[in-house]
Coordinates of C-alpha atoms in Angstrom, one line a residue:
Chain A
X1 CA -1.5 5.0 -7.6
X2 CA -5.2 4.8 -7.9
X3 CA -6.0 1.6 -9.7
X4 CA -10.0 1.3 -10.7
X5 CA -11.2 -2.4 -10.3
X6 CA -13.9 -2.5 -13.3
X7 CA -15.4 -4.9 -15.8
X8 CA -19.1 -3.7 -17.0
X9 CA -20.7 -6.7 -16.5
X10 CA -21.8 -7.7 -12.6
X11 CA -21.0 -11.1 -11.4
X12 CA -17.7 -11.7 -12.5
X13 CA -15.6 -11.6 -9.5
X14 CA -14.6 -7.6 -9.1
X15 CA -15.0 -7.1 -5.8
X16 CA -12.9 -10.0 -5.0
X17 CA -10.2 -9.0 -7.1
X18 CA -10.2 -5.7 -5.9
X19 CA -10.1 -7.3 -2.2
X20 CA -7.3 -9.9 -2.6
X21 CA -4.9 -6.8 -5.2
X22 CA -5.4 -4.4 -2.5
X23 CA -4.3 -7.0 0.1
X24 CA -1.2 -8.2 -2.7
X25 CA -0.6 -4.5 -2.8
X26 CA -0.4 -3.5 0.8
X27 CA -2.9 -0.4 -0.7
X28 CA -6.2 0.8 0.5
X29 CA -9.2 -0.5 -0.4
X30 CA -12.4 1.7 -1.4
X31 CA -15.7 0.3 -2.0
X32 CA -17.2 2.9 -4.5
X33 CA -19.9 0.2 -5.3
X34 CA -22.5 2.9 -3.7
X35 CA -25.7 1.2 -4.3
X36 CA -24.5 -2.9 -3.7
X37 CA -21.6 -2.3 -1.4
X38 CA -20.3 -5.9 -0.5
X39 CA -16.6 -5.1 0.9
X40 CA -15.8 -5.5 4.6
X41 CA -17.3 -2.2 7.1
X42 CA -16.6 -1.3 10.0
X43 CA -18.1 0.6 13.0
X44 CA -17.2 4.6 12.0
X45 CA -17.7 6.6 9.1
X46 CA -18.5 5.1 5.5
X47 CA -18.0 6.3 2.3
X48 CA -21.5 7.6 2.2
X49 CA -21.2 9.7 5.1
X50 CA -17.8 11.0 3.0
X51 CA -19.7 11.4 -0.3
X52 CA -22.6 13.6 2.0
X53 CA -20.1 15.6 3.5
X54 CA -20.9 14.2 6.8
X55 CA -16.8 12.6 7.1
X56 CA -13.4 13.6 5.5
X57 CA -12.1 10.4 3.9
X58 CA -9.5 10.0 6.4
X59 CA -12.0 9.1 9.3
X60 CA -13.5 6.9 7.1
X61 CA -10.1 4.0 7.0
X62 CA -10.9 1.2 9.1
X63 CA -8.5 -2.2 9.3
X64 CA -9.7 -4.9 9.1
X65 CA -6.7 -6.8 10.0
X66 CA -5.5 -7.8 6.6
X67 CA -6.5 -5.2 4.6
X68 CA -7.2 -1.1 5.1
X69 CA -10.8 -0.6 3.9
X70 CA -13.2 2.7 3.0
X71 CA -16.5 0.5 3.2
X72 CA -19.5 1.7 2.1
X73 CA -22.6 2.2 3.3
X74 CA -25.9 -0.2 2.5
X75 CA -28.6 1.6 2.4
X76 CA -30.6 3.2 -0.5
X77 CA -31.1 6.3 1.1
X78 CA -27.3 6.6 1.7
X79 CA -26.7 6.2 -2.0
X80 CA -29.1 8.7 -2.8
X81 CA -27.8 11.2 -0.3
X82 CA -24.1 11.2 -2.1
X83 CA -22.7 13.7 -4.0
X84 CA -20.6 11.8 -6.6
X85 CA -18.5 14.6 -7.9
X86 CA -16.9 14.3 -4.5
X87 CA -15.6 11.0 -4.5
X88 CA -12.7 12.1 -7.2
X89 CA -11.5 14.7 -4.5
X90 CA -11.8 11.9 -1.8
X91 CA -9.8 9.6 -3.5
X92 CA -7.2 12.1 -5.0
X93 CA -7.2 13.2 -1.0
X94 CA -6.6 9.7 0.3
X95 CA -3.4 8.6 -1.4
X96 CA -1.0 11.2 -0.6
X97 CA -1.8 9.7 2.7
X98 CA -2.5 6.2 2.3
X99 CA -0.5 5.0 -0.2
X100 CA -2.0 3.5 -3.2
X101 CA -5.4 3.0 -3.9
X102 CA -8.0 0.5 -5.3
X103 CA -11.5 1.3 -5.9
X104 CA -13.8 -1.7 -6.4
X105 CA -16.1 0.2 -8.6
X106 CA -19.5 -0.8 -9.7
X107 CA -21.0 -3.0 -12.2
X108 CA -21.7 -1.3 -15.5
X109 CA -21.2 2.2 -17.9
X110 CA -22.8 5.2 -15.5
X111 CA -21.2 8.0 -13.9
X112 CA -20.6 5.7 -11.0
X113 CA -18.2 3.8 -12.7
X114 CA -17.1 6.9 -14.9
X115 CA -16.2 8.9 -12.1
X116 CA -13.8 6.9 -10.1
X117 CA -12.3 5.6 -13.6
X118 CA -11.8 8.8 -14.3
X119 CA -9.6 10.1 -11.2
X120 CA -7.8 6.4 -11.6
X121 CA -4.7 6.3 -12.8
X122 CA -5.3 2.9 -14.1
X123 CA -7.6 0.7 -14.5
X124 CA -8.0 -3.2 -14.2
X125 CA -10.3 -5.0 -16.0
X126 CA -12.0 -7.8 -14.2
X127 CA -13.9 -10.1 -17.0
X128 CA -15.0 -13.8 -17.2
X129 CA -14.8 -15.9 -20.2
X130 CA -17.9 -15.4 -21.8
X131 CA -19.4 -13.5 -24.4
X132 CA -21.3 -11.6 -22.6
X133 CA -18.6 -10.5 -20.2
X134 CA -16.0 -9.7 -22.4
X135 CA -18.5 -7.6 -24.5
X136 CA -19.1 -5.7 -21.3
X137 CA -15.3 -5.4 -20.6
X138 CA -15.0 -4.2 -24.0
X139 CA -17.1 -1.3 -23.6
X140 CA -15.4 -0.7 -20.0
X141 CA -12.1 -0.3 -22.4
X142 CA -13.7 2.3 -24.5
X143 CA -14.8 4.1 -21.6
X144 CA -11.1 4.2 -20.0
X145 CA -9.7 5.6 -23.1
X146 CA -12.4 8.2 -23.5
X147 CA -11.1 9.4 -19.9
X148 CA -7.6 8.9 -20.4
X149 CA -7.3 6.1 -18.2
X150 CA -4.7 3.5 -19.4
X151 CA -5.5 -0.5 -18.8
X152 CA -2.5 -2.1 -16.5
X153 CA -4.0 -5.5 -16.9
X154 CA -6.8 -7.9 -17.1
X155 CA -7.9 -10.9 -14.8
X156 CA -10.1 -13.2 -16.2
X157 CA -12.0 -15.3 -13.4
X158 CA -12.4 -18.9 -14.0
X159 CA -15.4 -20.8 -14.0
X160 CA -14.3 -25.0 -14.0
X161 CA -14.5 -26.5 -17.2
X162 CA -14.1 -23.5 -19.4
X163 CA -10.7 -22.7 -21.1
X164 CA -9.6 -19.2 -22.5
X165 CA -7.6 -18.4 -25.3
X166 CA -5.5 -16.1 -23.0
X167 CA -3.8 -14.7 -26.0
X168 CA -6.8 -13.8 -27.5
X169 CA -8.3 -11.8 -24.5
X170 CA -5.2 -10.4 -24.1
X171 CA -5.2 -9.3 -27.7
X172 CA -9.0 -8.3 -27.5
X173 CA -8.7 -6.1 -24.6
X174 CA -5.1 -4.7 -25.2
X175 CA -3.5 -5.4 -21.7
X176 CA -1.7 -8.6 -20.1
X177 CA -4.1 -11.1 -18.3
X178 CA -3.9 -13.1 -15.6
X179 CA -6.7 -16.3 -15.3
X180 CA -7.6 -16.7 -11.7
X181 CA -8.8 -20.3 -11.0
X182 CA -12.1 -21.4 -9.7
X183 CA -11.2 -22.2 -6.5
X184 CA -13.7 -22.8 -2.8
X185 CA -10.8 -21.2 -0.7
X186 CA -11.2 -18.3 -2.3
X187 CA -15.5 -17.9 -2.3
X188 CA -15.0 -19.1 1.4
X189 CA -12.4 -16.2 1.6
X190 CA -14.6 -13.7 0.4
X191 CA -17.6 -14.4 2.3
X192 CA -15.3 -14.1 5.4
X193 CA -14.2 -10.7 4.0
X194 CA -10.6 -11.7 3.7
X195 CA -8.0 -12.3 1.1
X196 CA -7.4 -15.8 0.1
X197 CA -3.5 -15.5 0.6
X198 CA -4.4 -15.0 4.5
X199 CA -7.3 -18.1 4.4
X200 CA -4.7 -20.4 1.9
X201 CA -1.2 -18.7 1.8
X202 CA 0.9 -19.9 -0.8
X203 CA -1.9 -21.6 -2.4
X204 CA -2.8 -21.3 -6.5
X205 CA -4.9 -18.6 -6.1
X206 CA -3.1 -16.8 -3.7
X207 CA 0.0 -17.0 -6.1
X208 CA -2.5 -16.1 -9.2
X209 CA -3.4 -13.0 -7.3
X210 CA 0.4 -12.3 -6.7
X211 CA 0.9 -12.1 -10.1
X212 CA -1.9 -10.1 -11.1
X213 CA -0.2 -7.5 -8.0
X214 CA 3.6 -7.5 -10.0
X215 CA 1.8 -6.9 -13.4
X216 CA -0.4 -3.8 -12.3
X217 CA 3.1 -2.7 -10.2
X218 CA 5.2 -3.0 -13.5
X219 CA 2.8 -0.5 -15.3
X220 CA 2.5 2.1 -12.8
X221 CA 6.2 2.1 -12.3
X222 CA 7.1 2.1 -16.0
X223 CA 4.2 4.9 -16.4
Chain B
X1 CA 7.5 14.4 -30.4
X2 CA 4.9 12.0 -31.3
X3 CA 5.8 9.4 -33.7
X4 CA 3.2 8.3 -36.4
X5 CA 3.1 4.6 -37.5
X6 CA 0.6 3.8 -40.4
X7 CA -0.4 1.0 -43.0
X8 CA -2.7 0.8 -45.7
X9 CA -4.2 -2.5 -46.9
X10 CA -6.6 -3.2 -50.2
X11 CA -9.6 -5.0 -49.4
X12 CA -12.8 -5.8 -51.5
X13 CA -12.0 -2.3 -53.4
X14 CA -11.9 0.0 -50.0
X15 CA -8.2 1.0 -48.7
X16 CA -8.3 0.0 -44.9
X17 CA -5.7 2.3 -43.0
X18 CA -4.5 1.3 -39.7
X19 CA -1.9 3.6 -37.8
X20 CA -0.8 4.3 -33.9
X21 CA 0.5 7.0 -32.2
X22 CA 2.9 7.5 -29.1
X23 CA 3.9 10.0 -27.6
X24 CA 5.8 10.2 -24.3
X25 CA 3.6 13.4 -22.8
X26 CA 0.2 14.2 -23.0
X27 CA -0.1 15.9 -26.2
X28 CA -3.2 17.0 -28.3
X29 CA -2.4 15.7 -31.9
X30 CA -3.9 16.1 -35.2
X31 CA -3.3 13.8 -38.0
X32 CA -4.3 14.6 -41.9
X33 CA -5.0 11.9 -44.7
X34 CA -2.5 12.7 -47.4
X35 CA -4.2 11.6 -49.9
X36 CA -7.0 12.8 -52.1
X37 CA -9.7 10.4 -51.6
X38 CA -12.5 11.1 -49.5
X39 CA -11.9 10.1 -45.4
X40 CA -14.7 7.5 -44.4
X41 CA -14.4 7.8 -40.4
X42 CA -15.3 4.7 -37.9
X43 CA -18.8 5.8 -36.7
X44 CA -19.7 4.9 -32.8
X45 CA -23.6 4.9 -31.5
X46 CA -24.6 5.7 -35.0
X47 CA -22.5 8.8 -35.2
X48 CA -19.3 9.6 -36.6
X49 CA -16.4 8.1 -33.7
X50 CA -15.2 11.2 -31.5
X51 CA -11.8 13.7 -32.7
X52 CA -12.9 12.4 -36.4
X53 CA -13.5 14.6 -39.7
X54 CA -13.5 14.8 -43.2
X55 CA -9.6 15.9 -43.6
X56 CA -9.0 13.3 -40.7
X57 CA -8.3 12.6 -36.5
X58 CA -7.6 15.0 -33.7
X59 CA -7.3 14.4 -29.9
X60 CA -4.8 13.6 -27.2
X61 CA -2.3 10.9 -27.1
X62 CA -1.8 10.2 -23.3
X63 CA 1.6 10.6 -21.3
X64 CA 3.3 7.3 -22.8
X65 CA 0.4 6.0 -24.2
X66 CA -0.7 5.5 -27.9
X67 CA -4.1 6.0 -29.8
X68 CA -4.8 3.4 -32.2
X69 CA -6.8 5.0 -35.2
X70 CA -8.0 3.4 -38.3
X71 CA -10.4 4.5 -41.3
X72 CA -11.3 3.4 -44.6
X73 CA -11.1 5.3 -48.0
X74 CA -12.8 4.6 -51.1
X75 CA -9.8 5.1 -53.7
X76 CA -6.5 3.9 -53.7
X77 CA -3.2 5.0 -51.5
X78 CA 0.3 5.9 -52.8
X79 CA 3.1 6.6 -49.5
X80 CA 2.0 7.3 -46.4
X81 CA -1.7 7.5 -45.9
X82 CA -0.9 10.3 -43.2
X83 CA 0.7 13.0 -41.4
X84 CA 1.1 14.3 -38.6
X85 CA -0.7 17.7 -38.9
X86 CA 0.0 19.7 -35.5
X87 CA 1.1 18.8 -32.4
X88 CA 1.2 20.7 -29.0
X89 CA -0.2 21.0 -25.4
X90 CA -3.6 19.4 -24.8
X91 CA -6.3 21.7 -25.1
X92 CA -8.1 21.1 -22.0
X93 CA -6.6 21.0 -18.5
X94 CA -6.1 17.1 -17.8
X95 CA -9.5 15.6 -19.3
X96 CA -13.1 14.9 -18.3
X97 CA -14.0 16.5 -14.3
X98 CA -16.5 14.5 -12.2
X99 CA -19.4 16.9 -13.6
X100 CA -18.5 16.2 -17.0
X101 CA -18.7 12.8 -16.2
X102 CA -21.9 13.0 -14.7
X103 CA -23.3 14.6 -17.5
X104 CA -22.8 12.4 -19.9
X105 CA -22.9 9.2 -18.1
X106 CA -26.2 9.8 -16.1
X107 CA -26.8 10.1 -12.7
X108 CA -26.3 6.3 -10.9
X109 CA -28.5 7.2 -7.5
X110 CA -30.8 5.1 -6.8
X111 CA -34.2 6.8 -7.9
X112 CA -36.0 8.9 -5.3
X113 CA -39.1 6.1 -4.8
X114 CA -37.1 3.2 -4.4
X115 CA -35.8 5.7 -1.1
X116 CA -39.2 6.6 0.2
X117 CA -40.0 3.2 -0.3
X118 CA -37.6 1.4 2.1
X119 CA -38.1 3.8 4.8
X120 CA -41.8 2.6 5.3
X121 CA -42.1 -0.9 7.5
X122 CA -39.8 -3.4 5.6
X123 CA -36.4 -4.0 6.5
X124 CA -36.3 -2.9 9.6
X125 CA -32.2 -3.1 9.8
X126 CA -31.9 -0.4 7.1
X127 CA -34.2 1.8 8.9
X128 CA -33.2 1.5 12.1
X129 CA -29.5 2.6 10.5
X130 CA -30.9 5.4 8.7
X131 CA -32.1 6.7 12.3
X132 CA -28.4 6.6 13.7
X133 CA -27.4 8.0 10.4
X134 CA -29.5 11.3 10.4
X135 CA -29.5 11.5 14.4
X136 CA -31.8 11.1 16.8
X137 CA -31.5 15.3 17.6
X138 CA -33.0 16.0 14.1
X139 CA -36.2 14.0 15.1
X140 CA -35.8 15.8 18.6
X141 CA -36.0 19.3 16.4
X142 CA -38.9 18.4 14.3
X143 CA -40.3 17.0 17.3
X144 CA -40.6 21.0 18.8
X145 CA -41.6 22.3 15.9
X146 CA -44.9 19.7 15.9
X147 CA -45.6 20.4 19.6
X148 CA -45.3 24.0 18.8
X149 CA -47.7 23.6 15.7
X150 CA -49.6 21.4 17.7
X151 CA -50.5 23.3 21.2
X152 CA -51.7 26.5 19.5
X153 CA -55.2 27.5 21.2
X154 CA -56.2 30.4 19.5
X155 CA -56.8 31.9 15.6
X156 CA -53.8 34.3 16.6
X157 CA -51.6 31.7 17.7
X158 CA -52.5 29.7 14.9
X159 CA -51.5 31.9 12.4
X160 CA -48.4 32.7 13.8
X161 CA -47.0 29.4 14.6
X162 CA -47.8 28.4 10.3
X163 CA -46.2 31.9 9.8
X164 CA -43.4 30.8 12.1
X165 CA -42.7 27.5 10.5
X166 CA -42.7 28.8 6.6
X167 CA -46.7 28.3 5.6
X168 CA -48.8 25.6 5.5
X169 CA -47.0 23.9 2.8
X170 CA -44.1 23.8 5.3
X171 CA -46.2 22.7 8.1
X172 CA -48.0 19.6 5.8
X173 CA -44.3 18.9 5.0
X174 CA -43.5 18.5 8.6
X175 CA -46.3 16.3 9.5
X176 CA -45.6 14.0 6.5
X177 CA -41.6 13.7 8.1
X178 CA -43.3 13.7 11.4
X179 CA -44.9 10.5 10.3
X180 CA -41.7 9.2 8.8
X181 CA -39.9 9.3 11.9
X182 CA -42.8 8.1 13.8
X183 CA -41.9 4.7 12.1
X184 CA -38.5 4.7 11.4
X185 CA -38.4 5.0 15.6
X186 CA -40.5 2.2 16.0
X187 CA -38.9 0.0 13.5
X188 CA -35.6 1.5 15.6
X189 CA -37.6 0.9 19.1
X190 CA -38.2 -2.9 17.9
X191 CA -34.4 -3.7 16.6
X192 CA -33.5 -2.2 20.2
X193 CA -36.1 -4.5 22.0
X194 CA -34.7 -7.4 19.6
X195 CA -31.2 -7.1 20.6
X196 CA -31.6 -6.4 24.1
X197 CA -33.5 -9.6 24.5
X198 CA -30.3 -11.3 22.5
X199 CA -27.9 -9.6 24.9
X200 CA -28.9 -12.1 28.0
X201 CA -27.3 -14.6 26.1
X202 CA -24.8 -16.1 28.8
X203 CA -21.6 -17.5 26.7
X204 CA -20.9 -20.5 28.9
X205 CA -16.8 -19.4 28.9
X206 CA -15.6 -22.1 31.7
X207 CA -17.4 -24.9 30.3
X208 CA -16.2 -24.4 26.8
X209 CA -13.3 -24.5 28.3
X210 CA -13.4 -27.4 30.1
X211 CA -14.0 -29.0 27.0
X212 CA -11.6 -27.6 24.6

């Protein structure tokens, strides 16, 4: 499985989803965000040296004790340096070997998103409950179905005070959705580059993320 | 086999259809209105949506996935608003590549200035990493061919040194990377001196713990 952690609009919680499903999913995590990386790195070869041709993908897996991890590199030059096209083969070249796969992929509709979406064999939609961010995720959607990518599921990410008509974002965006709730463990988590289930095991957002893990499993296996 | 579910509904004198198909491989489908008022197609971006045309929709229906279609047409519907047309394997060999994909979506690097620019002074982190990144033995090869270019003592030798290095649009090219590295291995020199002076740190180990 390849799963493509996407939702168009920046700011709504991607890379944390994508961090806390690969860890639910005992899968690899790729940072593909190649111009505002923010997963954990670590001391060898990073996706940009893969995407240059500098490292096969395989060097590039660090651990960083919870989680296996392609980081990417930070700087601008390194971004500019890739080749994107490659990054389909690198992916397509890690499972076999890795077991599955989730790509945190960048914010918005370029070929940046568009690539890794396309080599996905699903996607998951990462949106907040606002206007502006289910527009985005919207157009995410589109994109998916123009590349033949079909939508295992949707997490919404909670802001306090705000409720969501889950039934209507689920109907909206054609997939089930799981709300993840506001919560400091999880922030804290994230800036310590771990999933919250290893900072607060057991706790609601740990199980929240649990769930989000069986409903992405019970598409790929049904698909 | 795909299967073909469709509705029609009347609404402020237009006939909205709605139908779905599934199919459980990846099949390129093509559906046909049949009946004999015009087909008025969703349009995307301004344009008419993608697989649609006057006589109706063809694309491909993923492995156990459906396509949701709908339209609107002017006059009224009798039966089944469609059919299923022609069915078989997809047309293309599993969907968009990467260059495809590039195409249409647009390159995503970061432009080339915002590059040039970060390599000058500024952050001198980024730099300095940019120096492991490319090596220190690809300055150390530019670095011979300045000394070369730069101990020439006669016309002769002048001329074949510039011939030597690929003309003088070559050689201005050098000295402009020359200059590059010139800073990239100070900004590299200072992050060195920086952490070398951080590396005396002393972590007091039996005192901490003594007190924990």
């Amino acid at each position: 499985m390849i799963l493509a952690v996407t939702g168009g609009k920046g700011g709504v919680g991607k890379s944390t989803v994508a961090l806390n499903v690969a860890a639910e999913l005992d899968a690899t995590l790729v940072d593909a965000d190649l111009a505002m990386a923010d997963q954990p790195t670590g001391l060898g070869p990073d996706l940009h040296d893969v995407l240059a041709g500098r490292a096969g993908v395989l060097e590039a897996v660090t651990d960083t004790g919870d989680v296996r991890v392609v980081p990417c590199g930070r700087s601008l030059a390194g971004a500019r340096a890739v080749d994107a096209t490659r990054l389909a083969d690198a992916l397509e070249s890690l499972e076999p070997v890795a077991g599955p796969v989730v790509v945190d992929c960048p914010a918005g509709l370029s070929s940046d998103v568009g690539v890794p979406l396309g080599a996905a064999s699903a996607c998951l939609l990462v949106t907040r409950p606002c206007e502006a961010a289910l527009t985005a995720a919207l157009r995410v959607r589109e994109l998916a179905r123009a590349l033949d990518t079909p939508l295992a599921a949707v997490a919404v990410t909670m802001t306090p005070g705000v409720d969501v008509a889950e039934d209507d974002v689920a109907a909206t965006l054609g997939a089930p959705v799981t709300t993840i709730p506001h919560s400091a463990s999880v922030g804290k988590a994230q800036a310590a580059g771990r999933p919250v289930a290893r900072v607060e095991p057991g706790g609601p957002a740990a199980r929240r993320y649990a769930s989000l893990a069986d409903a992405v499993s019970a598409v790929e296996s049904a698909v | 086999m795909p299967t073909l579910e469709c509705s029609a509904v009347r609404e402020s004198g237009v006939t909205l259809v709605q139908a779905r198909l599934a199919s459980d491989d990846r099949r390129q489908v093509s559906v046909e209105a049949t009946h004999a008022s015009p087909v008025w197609p969703p349009r995307r971006q301004g344009v008419t949506a993608a697989g649609w045309s006057d006589e109706g929709w063809s694309g491909v229906v993923p492995a156990h996935g459906t396509v949701a279609l709908g339209y609107a047409t002017p006059g009224t519907v009798d039966g089944r608003p469609l059919r299923i047309a022609e069915s078989g394997s997809p047309d293309d060999d599993g969907g968009a590549t990467a260059e495809d994909i590039i195409r249409s979506l647009g390159d995503a690097r970061p432009p080339r200035d915002a590059v040039e620019g970060a390599t000058t002074g500024g952050d001198s982190r980024s730099t300095a990493r940019s120096v492991d990144r490319d090596g220190l033995a690809a300055i150390a090869t530019r670095l011979e061919r300045a000394e070369a270019l730069a101990a020439v003592d006669s016309v002769e030798a002048a001329r074949t040194a510039v011939e030597d290095a690929g003309g003088m649009a070559a050689v201005r090219d050098l000295a402009a990377q020359v200059e590059r590295d010139r800073e990239r291995l100070e900004a590299l020199g200072r992050r060195v001196d920086d952490l070398r002076r951080r590396a005396a740190v002393e972590i007091p180990v039996e005192d901490l713990g003594r007190l924990v």
